[in-house]
XYZ file of C-alpha atoms in Angstrom:
338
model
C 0.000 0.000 0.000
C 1.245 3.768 -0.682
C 2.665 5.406 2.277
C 0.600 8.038 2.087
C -2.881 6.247 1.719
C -1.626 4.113 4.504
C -1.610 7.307 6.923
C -4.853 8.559 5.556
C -6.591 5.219 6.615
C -4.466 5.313 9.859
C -6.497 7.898 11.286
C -10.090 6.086 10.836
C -11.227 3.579 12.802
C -12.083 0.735 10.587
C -14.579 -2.227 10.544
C -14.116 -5.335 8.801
C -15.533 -7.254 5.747
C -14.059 -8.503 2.396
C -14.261 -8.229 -1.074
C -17.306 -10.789 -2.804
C -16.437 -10.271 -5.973
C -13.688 -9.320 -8.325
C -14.638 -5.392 -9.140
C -14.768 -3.506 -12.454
C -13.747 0.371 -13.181
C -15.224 2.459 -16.251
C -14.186 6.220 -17.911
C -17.324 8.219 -19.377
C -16.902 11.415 -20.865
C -19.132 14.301 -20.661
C -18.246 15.975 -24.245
C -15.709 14.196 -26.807
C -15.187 16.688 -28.819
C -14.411 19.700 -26.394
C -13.729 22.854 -28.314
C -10.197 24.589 -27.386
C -10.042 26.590 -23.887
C -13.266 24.247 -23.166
C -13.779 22.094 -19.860
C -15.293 18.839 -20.261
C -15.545 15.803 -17.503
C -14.276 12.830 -17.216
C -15.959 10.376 -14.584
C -14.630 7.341 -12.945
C -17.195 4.704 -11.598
C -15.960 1.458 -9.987
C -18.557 -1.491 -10.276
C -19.059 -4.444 -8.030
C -17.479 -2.728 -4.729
C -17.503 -4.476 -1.375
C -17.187 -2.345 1.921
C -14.881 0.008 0.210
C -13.248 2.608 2.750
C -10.797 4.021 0.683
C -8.651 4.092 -2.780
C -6.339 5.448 -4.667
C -7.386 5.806 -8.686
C -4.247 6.438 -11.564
C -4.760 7.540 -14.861
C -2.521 8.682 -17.849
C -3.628 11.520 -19.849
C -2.534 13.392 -23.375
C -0.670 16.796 -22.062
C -0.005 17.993 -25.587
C -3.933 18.382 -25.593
C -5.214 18.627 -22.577
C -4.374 20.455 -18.908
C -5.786 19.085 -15.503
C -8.044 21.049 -13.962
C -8.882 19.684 -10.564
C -10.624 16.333 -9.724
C -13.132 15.885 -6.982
C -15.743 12.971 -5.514
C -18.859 12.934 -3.881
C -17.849 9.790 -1.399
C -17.791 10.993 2.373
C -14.308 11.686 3.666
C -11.390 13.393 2.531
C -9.438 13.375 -0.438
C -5.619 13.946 -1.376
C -5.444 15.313 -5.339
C -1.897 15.153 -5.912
C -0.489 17.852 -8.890
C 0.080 15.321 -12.026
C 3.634 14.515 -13.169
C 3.410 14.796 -16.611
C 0.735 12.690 -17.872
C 0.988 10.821 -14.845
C -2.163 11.831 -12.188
C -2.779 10.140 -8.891
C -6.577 10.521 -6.673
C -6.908 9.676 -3.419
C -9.786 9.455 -0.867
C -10.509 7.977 2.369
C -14.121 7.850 4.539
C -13.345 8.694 7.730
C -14.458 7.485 11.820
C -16.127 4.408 12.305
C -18.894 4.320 9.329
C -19.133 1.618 6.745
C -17.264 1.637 3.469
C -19.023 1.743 -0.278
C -20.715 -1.002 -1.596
C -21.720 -1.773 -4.946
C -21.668 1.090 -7.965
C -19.676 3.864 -6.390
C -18.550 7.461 -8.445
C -15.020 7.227 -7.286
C -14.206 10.738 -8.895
C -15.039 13.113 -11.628
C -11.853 14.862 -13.170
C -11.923 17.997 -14.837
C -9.522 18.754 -17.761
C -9.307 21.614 -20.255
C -8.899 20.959 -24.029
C -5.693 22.943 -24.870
C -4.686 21.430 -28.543
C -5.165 19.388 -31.464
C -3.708 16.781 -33.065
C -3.897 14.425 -35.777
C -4.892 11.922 -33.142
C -7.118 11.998 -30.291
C -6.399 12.783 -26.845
C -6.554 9.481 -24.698
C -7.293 9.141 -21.046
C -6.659 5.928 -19.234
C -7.521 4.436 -15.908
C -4.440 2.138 -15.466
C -4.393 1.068 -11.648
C -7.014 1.237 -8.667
C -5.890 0.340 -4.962
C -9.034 -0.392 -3.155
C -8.299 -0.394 0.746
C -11.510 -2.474 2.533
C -11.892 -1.784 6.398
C -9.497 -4.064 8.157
C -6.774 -2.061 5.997
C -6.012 -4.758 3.606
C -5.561 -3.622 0.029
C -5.878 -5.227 -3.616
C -4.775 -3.587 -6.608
C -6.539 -3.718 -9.602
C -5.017 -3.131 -13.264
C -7.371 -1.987 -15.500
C -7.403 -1.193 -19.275
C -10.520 1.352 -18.885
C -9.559 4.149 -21.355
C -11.312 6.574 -23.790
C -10.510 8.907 -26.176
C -11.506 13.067 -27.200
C -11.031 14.676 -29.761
C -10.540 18.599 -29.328
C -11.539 20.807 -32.035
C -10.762 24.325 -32.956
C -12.747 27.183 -32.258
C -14.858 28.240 -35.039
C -14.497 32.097 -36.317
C -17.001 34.049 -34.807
C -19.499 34.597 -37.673
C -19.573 37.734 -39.181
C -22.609 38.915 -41.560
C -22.300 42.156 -43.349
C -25.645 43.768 -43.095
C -26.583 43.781 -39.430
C -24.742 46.774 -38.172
C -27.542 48.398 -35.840
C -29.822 45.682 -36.279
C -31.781 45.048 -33.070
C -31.184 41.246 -33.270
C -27.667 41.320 -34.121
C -26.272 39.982 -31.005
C -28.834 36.949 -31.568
C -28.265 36.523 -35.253
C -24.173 36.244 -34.677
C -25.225 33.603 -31.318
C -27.714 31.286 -33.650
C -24.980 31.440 -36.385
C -22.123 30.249 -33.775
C -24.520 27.345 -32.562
C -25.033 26.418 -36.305
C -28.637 26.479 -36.330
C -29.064 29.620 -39.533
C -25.989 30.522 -41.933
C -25.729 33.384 -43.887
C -25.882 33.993 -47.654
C -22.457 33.545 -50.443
C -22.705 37.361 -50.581
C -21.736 37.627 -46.591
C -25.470 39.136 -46.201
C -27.853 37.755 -43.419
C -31.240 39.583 -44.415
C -32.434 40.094 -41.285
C -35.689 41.407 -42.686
C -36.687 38.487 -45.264
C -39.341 36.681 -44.728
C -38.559 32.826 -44.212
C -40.230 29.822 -45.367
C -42.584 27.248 -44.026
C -39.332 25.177 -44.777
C -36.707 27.032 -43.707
C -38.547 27.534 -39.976
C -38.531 23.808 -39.762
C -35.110 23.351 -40.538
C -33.935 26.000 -38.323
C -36.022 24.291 -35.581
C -34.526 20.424 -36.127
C -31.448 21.746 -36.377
C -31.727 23.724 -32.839
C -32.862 20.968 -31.246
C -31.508 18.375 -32.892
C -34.737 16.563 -33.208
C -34.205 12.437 -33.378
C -34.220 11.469 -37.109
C -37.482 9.994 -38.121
C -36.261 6.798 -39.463
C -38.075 7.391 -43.157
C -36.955 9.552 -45.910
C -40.272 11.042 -46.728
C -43.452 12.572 -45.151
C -47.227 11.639 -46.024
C -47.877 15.285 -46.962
C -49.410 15.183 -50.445
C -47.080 17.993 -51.730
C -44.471 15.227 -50.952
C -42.601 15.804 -53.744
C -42.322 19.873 -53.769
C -40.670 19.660 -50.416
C -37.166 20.790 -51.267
C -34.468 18.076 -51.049
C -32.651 19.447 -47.728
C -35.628 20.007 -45.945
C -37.162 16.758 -46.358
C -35.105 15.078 -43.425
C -35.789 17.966 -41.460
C -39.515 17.849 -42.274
C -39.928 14.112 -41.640
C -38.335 14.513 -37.941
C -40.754 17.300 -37.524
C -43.617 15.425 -38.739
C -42.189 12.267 -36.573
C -41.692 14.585 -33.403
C -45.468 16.171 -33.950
C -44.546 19.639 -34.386
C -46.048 19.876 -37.500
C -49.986 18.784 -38.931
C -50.050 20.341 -41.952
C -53.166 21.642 -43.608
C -56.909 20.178 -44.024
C -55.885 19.082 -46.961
C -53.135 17.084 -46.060
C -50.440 19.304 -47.710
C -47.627 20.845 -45.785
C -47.173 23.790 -48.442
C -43.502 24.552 -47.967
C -42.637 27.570 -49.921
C -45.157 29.528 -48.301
C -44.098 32.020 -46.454
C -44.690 31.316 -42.553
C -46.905 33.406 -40.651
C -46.489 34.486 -36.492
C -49.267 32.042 -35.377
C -47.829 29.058 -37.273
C -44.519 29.985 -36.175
C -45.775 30.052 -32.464
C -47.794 26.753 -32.791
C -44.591 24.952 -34.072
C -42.551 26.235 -31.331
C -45.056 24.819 -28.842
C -45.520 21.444 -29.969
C -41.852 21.108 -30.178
C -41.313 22.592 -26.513
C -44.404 20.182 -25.599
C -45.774 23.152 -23.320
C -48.943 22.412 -21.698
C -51.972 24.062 -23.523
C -55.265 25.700 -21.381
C -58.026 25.001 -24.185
C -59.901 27.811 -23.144
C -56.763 30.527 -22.319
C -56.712 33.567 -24.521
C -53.845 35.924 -25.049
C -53.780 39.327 -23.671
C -52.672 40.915 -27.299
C -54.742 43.725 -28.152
C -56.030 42.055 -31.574
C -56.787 38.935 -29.604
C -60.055 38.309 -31.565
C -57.996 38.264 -35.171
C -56.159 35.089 -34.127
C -57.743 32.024 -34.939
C -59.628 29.904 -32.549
C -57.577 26.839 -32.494
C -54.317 28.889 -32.083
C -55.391 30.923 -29.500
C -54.162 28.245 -26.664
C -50.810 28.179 -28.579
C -50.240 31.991 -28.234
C -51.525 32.242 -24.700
C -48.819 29.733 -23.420
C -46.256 30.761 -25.662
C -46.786 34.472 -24.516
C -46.970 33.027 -20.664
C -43.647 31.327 -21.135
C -41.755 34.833 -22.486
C -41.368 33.363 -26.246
C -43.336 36.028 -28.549
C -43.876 39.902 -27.370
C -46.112 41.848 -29.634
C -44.941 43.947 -32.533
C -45.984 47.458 -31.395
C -48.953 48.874 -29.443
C -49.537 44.928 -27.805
C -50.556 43.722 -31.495
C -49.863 40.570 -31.991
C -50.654 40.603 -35.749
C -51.582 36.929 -36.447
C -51.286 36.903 -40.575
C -48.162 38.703 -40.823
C -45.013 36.762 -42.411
C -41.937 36.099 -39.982
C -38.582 37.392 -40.632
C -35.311 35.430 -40.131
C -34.319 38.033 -37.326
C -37.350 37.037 -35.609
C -37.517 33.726 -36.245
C -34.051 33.422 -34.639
C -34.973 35.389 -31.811
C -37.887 33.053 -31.329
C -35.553 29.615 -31.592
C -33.266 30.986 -29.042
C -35.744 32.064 -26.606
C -36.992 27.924 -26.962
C -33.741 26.881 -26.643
C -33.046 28.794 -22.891
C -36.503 26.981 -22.060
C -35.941 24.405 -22.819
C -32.556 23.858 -21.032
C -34.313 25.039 -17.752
């Protein structure tokens, strides 16, 4: 046993059992593919555990790549991080007075590192000894081969569109480009003010929230065939997720231009917020949105995802711009991360 886990267990006062069964260690990662200067976790669970009081966990690590941060468990007791030696990084911890040790599927730490470079290769992590110390102070060792990889990436350029200086969303248009949910045009040009698509609002939403793909390659709409070939995936996970019904006649119409209250009633199906069948908004033209969307524009209004345009209208029939439509996808995106 280390010296120094020996004198950390010296201080306890220590039942006794013994180890049933041979025990197993894992890595998980939190992100693979941390972007440079970003944190990401890596946990270490051991499996199988039988009165376990304390242990010491080593691991290997890429330095040309990545930097330590700190490592830290949630076991009772105290721990001793030690500074790594190169790639080289030990973990200690010890429970402490006369309490039973960890049984079963125990979190024996969660390490922090920062992605610092790239390579050509990825960035490997490896468990590759665990000293488990069991209440009577007797110790196995356990080699493992428990690895993983990452694989850092660069920071993309911020995004830079041409024809947004002053523009009231540009902060939001520049955000929703960096998340890769909109792009811009060849010409460098956003167009904040164009009107978008009953297309183009679908794909922005699948791609925001990276709907589950639907398994088929087409919809049922019968205007099958004028949906544009990159929307159709997006369209068919849409369809798939129930965020979008389509028309009465069973097409989904996707060069027309879409309006605020279809907008609204897409963003609520695909938020799944709870409707009140009878709610009405507060807008001042209340009584010029439809019946059946009505619900949809009370609770989207309730959870802070439309304002009116100007003097509380809500204006129903009027076409969405991109700069609004981005606006919107954001504000669904912070609620749903809540």
């Amino acid at each position: 046993m280390h010296l120094w886990l020996t004198l950390m267990l010296s201080f306890s006062l220590l039942p006794s059992l013994a180890y049933a069964e041979e025990a197993s260690f894992s890595l998980t990662v939190d992100n693979d593919s941390p972007a440079i200067g970003q944190t990401f976790q890596v946990t270490v669970t051991g499996d199988r555990l039988t009165d376990m009081y304390g242990y010491e966990i080593n691991l290997t690590f890429d330095t040309s790549q990545l930097r330590y941060v700190k490592a830290e468990t949630k076991v009772p007791g105290f721990s001793v991080p030690l500074e790594p030696k190169g790639g080289d990084l030990v973990f200690a911890h010890t429970k402490v007075g006369k309490v039973a040790g960890e049984s079963g599927k125990v979190i024996l730490a969660t390490i922090t590192f920062e992605a610092t470079g790239t390579s050509t290769e990825p960035a490997a992590v490896a468990l590759t000894e665990v000293e488990l110390v069991k209440s009577d102070l007797t110790a196995t060792n356990h080699v493992t081969n428990a690895k993983l990889s990452v694989t850092p990436v660069a920071k993309k350029p911020a995004v830079v569109f041409t024809d947004l200086d002053g523009h009231w969303a540009k902060q939001e248009i520049e955000r929703a480009a960096g998340l890769g949910f909109v792009n811009g045009y060849p010409d460098g040009t956003f167009r904040p003010q164009n009107a978008v698509t009953r297309a183009e609002f679908i794909a922005m939403i699948a791609r925001a929230m990276e709907l589950p793909p639907s398994g088929v390659a087409a919809t049922d709409f019968a205007d099958q065939e004028a949906i544009p070939d990159w929307a159709k995936p997006s369209i068919a996970e849409a369809q798939a997720a129930g965020v979008i019904t389509g028309y009465e006649d069973g097409t989904f119409r996707p060069h027309s231009l879409i309006n605020r209250t279809e907008m609204v009633a897409m963003v609520v199906r695909a938020l799944d917020l709870t409707l009140d069948e009878g709610a009405q908004p507060s807008f001042a033209d209340t009584d010029s949105i439809g019946a059946w969307a009505q619900p949809y524009v009370a609770a989207a209004a309730e959870a802070g995802l439309v304002n009116g345009r100007g003097n509380n209208q809500f204006v129903p029939a009027a076409n969405t711009t991109r700069a609004e439509a981005v606006v919107l996808i954001l504000r669904m995106l912070a609620l749903a991360s809540d």
